[in-house]
Tab-separated table of C-alpha atoms in Angstrom:
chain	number	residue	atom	x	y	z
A	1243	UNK	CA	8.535	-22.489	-4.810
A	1244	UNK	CA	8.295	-19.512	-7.496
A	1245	UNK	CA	12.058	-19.009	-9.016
A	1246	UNK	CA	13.253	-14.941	-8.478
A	1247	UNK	CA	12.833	-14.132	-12.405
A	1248	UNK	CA	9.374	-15.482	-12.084
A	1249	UNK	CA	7.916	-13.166	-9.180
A	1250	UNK	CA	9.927	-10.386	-10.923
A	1251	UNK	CA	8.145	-11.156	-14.348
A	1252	UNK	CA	4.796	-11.061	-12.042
A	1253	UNK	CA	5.973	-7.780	-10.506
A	1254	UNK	CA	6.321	-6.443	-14.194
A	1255	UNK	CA	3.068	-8.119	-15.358
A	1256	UNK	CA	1.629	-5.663	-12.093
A	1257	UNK	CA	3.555	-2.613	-13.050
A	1258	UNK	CA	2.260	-2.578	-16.348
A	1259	UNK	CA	-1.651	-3.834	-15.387
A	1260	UNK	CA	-1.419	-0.610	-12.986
A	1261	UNK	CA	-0.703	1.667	-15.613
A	1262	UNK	CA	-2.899	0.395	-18.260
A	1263	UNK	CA	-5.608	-0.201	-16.033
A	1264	UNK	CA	-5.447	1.994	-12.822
A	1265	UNK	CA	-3.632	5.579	-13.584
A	1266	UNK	CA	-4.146	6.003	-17.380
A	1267	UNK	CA	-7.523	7.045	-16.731
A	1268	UNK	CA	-6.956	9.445	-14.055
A	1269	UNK	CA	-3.515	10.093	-13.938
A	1270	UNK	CA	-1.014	10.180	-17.021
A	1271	UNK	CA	2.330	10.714	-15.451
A	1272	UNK	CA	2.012	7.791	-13.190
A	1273	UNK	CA	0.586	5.844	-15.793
A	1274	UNK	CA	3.884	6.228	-17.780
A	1275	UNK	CA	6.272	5.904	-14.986
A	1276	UNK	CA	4.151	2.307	-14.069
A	1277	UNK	CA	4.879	1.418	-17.620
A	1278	UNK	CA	8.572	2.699	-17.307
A	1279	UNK	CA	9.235	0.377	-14.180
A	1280	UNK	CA	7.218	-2.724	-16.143
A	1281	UNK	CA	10.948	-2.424	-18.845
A	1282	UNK	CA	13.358	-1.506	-16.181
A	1283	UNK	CA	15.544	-4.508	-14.637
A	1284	UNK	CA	17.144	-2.001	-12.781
A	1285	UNK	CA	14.333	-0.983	-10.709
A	1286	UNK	CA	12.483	-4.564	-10.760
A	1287	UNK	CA	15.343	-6.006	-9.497
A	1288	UNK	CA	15.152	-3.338	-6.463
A	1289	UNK	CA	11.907	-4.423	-5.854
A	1290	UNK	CA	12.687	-7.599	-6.004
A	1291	UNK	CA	14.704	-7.251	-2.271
A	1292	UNK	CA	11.534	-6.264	-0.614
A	1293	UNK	CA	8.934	-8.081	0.840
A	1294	UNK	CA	5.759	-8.907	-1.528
A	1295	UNK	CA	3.292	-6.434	0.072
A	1296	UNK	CA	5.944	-3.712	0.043
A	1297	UNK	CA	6.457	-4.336	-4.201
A	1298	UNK	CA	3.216	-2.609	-5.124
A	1299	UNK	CA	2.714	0.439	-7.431
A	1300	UNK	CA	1.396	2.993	-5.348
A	1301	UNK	CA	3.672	2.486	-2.520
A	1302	UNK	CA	6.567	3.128	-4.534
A	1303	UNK	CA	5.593	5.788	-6.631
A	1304	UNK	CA	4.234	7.343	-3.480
A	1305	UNK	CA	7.668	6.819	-1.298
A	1306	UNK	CA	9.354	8.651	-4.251
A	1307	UNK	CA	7.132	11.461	-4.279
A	1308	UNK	CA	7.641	11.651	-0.126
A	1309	UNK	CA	11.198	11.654	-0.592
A	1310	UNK	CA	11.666	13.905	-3.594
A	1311	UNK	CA	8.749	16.781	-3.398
A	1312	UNK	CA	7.223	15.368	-6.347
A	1313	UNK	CA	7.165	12.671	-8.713
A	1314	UNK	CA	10.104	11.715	-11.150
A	1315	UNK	CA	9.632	13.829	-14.344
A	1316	UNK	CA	10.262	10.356	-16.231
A	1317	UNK	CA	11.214	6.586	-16.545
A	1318	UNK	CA	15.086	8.182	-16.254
A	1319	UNK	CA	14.877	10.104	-13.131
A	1320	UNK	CA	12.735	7.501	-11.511
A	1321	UNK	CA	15.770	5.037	-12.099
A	1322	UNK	CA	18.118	7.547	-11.022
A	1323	UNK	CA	16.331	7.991	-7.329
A	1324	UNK	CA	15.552	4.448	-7.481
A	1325	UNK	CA	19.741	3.630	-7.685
A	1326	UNK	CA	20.867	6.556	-6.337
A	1327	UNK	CA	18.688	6.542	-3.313
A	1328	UNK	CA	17.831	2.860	-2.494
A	1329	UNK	CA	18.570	2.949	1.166
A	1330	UNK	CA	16.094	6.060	2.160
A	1331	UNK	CA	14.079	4.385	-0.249
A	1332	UNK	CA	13.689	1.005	0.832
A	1333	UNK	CA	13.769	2.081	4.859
A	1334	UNK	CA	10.265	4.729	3.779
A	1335	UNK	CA	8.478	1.481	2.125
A	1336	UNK	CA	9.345	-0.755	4.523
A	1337	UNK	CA	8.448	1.608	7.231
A	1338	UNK	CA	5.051	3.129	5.469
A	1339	UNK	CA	2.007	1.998	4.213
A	1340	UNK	CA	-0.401	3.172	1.692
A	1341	UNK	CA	-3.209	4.858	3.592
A	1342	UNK	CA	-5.320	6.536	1.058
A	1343	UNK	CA	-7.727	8.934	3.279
A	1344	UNK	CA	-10.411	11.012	1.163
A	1345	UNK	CA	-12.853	12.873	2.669
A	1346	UNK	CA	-14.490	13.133	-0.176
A	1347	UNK	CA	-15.833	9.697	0.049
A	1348	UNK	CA	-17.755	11.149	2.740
A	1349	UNK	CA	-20.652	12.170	0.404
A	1350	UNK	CA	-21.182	8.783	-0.149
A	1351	UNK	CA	-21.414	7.893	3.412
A	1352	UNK	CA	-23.425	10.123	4.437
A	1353	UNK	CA	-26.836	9.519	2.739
A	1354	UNK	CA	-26.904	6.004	4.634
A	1355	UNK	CA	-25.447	7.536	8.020
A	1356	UNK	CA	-28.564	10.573	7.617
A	1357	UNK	CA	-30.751	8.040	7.436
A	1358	UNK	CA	-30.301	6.019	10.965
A	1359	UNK	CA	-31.464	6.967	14.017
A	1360	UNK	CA	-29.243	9.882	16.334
A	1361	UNK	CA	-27.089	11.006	17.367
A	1362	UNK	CA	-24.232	8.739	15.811
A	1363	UNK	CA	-21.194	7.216	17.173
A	1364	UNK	CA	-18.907	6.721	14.165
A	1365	UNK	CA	-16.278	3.778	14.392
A	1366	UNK	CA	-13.900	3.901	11.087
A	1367	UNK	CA	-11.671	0.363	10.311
A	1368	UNK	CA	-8.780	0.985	8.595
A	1369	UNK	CA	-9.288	4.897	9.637
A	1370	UNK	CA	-5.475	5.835	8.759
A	1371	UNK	CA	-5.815	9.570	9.770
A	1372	UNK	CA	-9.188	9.551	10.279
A	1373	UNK	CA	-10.269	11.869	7.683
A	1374	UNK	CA	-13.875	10.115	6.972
A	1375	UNK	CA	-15.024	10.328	10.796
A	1376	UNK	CA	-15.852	13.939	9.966
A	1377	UNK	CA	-18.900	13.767	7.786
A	1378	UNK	CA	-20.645	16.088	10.049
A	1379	UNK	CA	-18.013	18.868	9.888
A	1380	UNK	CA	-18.095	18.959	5.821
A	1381	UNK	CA	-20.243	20.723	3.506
A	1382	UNK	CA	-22.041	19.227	0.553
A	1383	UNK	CA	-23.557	19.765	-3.212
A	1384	UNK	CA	-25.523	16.263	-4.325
A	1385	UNK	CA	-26.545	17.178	-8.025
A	1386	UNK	CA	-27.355	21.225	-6.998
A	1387	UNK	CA	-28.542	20.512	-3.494
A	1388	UNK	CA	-26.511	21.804	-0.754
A	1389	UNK	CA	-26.196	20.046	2.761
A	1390	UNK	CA	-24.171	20.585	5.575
A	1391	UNK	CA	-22.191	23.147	7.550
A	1392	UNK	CA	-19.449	26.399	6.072
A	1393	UNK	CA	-16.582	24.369	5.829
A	1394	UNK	CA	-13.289	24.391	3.975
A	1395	UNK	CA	-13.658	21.343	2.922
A	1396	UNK	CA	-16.486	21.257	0.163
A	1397	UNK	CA	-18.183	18.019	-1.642
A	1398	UNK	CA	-19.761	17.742	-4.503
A	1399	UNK	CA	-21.653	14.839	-5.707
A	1400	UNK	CA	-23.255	13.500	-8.696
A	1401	UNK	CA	-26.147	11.231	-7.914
A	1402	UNK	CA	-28.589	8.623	-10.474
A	1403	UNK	CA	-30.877	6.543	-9.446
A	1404	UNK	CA	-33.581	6.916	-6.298
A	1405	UNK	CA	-31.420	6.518	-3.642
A	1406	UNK	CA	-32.115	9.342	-1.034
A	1407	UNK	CA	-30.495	12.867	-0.999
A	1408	UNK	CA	-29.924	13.878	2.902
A	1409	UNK	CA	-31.469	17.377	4.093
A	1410	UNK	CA	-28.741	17.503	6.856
A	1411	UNK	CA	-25.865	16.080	8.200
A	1412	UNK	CA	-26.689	13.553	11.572
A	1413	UNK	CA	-25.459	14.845	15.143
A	1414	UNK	CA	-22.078	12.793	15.874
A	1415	UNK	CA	-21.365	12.357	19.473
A	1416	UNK	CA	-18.286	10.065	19.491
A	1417	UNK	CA	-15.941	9.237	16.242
A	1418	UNK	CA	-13.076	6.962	16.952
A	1419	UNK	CA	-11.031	4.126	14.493
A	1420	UNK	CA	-8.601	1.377	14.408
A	1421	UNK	CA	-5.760	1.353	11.738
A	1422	UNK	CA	-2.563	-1.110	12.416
A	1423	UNK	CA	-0.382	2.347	11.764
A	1424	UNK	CA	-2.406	5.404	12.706
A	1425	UNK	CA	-1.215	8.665	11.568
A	1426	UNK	CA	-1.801	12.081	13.334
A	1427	UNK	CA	-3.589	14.722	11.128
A	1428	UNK	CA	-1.795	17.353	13.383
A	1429	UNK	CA	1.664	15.630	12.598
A	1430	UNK	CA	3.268	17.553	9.663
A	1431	UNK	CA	5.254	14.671	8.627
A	1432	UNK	CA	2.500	11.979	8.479
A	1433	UNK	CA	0.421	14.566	6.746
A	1434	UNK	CA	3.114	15.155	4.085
A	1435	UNK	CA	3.321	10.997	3.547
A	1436	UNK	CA	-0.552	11.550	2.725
A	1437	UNK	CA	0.286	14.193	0.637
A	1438	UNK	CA	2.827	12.106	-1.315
A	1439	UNK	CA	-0.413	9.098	-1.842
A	1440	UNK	CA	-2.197	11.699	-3.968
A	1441	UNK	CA	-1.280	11.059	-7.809
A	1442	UNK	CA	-0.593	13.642	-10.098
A	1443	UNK	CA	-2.909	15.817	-11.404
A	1444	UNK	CA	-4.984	15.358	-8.583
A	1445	UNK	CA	-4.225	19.200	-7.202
A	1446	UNK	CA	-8.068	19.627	-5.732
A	1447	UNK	CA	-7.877	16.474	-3.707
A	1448	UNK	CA	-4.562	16.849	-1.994
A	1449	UNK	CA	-6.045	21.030	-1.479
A	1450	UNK	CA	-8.933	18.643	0.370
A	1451	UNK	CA	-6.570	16.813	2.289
A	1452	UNK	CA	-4.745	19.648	4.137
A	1453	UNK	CA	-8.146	21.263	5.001
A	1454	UNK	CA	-9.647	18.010	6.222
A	1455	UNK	CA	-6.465	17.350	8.200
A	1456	UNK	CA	-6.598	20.851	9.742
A	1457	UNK	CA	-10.706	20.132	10.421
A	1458	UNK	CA	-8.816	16.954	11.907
A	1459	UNK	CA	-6.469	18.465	14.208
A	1460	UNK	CA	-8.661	20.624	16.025
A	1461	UNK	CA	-11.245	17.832	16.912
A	1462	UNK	CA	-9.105	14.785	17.484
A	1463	UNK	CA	-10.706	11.425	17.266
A	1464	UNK	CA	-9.603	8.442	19.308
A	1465	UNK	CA	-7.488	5.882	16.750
A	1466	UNK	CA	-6.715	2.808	18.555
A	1467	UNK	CA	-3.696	1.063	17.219
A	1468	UNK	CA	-3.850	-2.735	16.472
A	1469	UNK	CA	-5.634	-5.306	14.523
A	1470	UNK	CA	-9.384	-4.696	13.505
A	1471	UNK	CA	-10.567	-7.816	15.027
A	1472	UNK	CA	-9.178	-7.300	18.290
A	1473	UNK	CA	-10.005	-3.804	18.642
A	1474	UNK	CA	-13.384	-3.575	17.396
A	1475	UNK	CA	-15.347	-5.437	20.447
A	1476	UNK	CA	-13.960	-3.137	23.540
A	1477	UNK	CA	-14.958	-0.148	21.374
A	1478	UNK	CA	-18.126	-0.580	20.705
A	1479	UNK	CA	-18.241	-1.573	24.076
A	1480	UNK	CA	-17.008	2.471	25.185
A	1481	UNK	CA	-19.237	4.155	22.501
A	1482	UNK	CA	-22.705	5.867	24.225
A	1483	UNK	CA	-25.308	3.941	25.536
A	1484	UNK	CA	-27.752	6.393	23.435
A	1485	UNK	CA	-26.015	6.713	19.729
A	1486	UNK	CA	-26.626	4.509	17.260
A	1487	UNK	CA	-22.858	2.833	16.669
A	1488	UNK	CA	-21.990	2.395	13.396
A	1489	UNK	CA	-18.731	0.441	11.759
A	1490	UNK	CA	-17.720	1.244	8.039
A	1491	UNK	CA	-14.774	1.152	6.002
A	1492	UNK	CA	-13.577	2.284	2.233
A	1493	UNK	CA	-10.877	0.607	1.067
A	1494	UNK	CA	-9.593	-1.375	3.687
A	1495	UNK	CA	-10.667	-5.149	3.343
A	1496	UNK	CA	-9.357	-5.923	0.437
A	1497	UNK	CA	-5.885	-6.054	2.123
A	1498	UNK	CA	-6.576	-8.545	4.390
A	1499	UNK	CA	-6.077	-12.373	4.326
A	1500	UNK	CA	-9.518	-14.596	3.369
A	1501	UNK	CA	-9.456	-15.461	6.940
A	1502	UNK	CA	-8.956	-11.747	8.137
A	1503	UNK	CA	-11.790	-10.923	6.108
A	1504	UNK	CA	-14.069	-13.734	7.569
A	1505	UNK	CA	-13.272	-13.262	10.979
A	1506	UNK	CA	-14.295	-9.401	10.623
A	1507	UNK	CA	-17.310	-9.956	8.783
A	1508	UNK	CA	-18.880	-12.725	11.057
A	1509	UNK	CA	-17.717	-10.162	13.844
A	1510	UNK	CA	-19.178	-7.003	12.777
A	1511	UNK	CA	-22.708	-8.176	11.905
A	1512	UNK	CA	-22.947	-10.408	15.406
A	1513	UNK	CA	-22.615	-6.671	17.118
A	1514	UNK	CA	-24.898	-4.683	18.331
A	1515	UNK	CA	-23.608	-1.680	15.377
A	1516	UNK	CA	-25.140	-0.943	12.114
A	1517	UNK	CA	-22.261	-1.553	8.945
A	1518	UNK	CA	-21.582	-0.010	6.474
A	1519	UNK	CA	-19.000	-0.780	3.703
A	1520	UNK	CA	-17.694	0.997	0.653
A	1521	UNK	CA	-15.513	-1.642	-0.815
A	1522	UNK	CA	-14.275	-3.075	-4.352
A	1523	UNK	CA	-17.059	-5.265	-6.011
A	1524	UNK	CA	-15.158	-8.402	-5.517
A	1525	UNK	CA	-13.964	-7.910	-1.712
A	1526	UNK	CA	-17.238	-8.815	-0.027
A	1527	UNK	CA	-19.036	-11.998	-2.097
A	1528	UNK	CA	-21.862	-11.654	0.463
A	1529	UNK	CA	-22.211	-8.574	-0.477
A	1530	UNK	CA	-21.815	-8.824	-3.953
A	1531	UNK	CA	-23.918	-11.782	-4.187
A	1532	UNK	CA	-27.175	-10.300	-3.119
A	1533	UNK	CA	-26.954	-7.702	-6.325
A	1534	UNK	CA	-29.712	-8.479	-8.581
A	1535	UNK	CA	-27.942	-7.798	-11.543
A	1536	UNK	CA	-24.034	-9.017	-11.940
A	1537	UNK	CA	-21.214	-6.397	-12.021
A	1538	UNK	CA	-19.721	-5.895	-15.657
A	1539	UNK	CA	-16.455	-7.853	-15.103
A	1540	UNK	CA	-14.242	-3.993	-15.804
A	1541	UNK	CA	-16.517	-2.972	-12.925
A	1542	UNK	CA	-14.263	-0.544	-11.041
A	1543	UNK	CA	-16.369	1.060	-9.293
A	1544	UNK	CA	-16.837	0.874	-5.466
A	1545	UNK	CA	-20.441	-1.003	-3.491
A	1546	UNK	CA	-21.939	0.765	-0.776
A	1547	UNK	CA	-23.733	-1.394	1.485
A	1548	UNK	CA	-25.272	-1.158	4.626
A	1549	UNK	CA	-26.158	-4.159	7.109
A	1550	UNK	CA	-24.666	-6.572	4.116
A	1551	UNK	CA	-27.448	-5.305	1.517
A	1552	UNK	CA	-25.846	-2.875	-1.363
A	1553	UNK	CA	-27.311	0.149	-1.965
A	1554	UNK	CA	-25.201	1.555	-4.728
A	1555	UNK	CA	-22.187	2.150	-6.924
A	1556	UNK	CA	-19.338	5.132	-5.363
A	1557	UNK	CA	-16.605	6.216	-7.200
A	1558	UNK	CA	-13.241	5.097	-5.472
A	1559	UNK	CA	-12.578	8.845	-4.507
A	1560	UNK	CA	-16.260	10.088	-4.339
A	1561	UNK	CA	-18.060	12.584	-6.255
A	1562	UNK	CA	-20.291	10.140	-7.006
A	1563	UNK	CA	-23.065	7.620	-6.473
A	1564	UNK	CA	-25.420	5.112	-8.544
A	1565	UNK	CA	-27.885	4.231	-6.393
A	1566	UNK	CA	-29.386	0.646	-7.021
A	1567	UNK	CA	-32.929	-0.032	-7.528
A	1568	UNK	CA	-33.488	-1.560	-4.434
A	1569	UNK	CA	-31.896	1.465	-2.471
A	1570	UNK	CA	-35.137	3.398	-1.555
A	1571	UNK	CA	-36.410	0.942	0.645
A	1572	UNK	CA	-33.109	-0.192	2.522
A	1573	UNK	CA	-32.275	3.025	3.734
């Protein structure tokens, strides 16, 4: 059994990974306050008291925005609400979950969903607000060509390779998800805790968020609370006998056990759906194993795959995609 000191030397070890690795290229402030908390006994030792899932970078940094209408100006004031306000502080993480929802990952998704037969039922794992099950309500710009409805929520995409660039969005007839905590785009409060996910410097995505919530709110999909594997059978089972059902997920797998994972995989491609997954390059071997060329071992990019086969490289938040080689003739 691992000694205190050494999980808290592994906690720094994380702190200081995420900043080097994760926020310095996108997001300075949080980059330095990750590297603040790596040197900070103080704080490790608060984190320390929680559960190992609850110890992670975002969901800290995130609670603290939540709390305090912003992020701590530096490694100081982050202390400060970390001691001052440890109660509030460790009831939000242990209450909350990080629950990233971008819609613009959407322009990703929507290339492969254009290209299936209609009308679609969409079925989102991990859906958290369910921001993604509106592809069909956003507009889009891949590379100069524009697709979709007026919306206030606008995507743009830059796209390499041959992968195919949709002429319109696909008719959507049902859009429902699972998520073990679901959050209500019409619900200030939960809205606000997505708010407080965005990092700094990210202005134009958390602008995206309150108009995709608000797109949200007005149409609300069904999000059934409870474990993925449970769920997924019974609603497929409800979706229309005429739409083509279709499962996907961004994000979500990689926080699941090996055996979480396996069970959903074998599940999901013995249904009668078509998949789609937009995960890390590591989180599906399968998946990963059928590339023809290895990911470069920084790869941080996310693979888009549909039926098991990838198609391309996403980034993590969208904007863009590198379609494979192969991608022409799987979609």
């Amino acid at each position: 059994m691992r000694s205190l000191d050494e999980e808290l030397t592994d906690l720094a070890d994380h702190y200081r990974w995420f900043a080097q690795v994760e926020a310095a290229p996108v997001s300075p402030r949080y980059a330095e306050l990750a590297a603040e908390v790596a040197e900070d006994a103080e704080v490790l030792d608060f984190l320390g008291t929680l559960p190992r899932p609850k110890r992670q970078a975002n969901l800290l940094l995130g609670a603290l925005q939540y709390l305090h209408g912003g992020p701590p100006a530096d490694g100081g004031q982050l202390r400060e609400r970390v001691t001052g306000d440890a109660d509030r502080l460790r009831a939000t993480m242990l209450a909350r979950a990080t629950q990233t929802n971008e819609a613009a990952r959407c322009a990703a998704l929507l290339p492969v969903l254009a290209g299936l037969p209609g009308p679609l039922a969409l079925i989102e794992v991990g859906a958290s607000a369910g921001l993604c099950l509106y592809p069909d309500r956003y507009g889009y710009e891949y590379s100069g060509v524009r697709v979709g409805p007026p919306s206030t929520v606008q995507l743009r995409c830059t796209v390499t390779g041959r992968g195919p660039v949709p002429t319109e969005v696909p008719p959507v007839v049902r859009r429902a998800g699972i998520d073990v905590n679901p959050l209500d785009p019409a619900d200030p409060d939960d809205v606000a805790w997505l708010q407080a996910l965005i990092w700094p410097g990210m202005d134009e995505r958390r602008d995206r968020l309150t108009a995709a919530a608000a797109i949200a709110a007005r149409e609300p999909a069904e999000i059934r609370q409870g474990d993925l594997v449970e769920q997924l059978p019974g609603l497929v089972a409800a979706m229309p006998a005429e739409a083509t059902v279709v499962v996907f997920h961004t994000a979500v797998l990689a926080y699941l056990p090996a055996a979480a994972k396996q069970a959903f995989t074998e599940l999901v491609t013995g249904l009668p759906v078509r998949w789609v997954s937009q995960e890390g390059v590591g989180v599906l071997p399968a998946v990963r194993a059928r590339l023809t060329e290895p990911p470069a071992p920084e790869e941080a990019r996310f693979l888009l795959a549909l039926d098991g086969e990838p198609l391309a490289y996403t980034a993590a938040h969208g904007g863009r995609i590198d379609w494979l080689l192969s991608a022409a003739a799987h979609t």
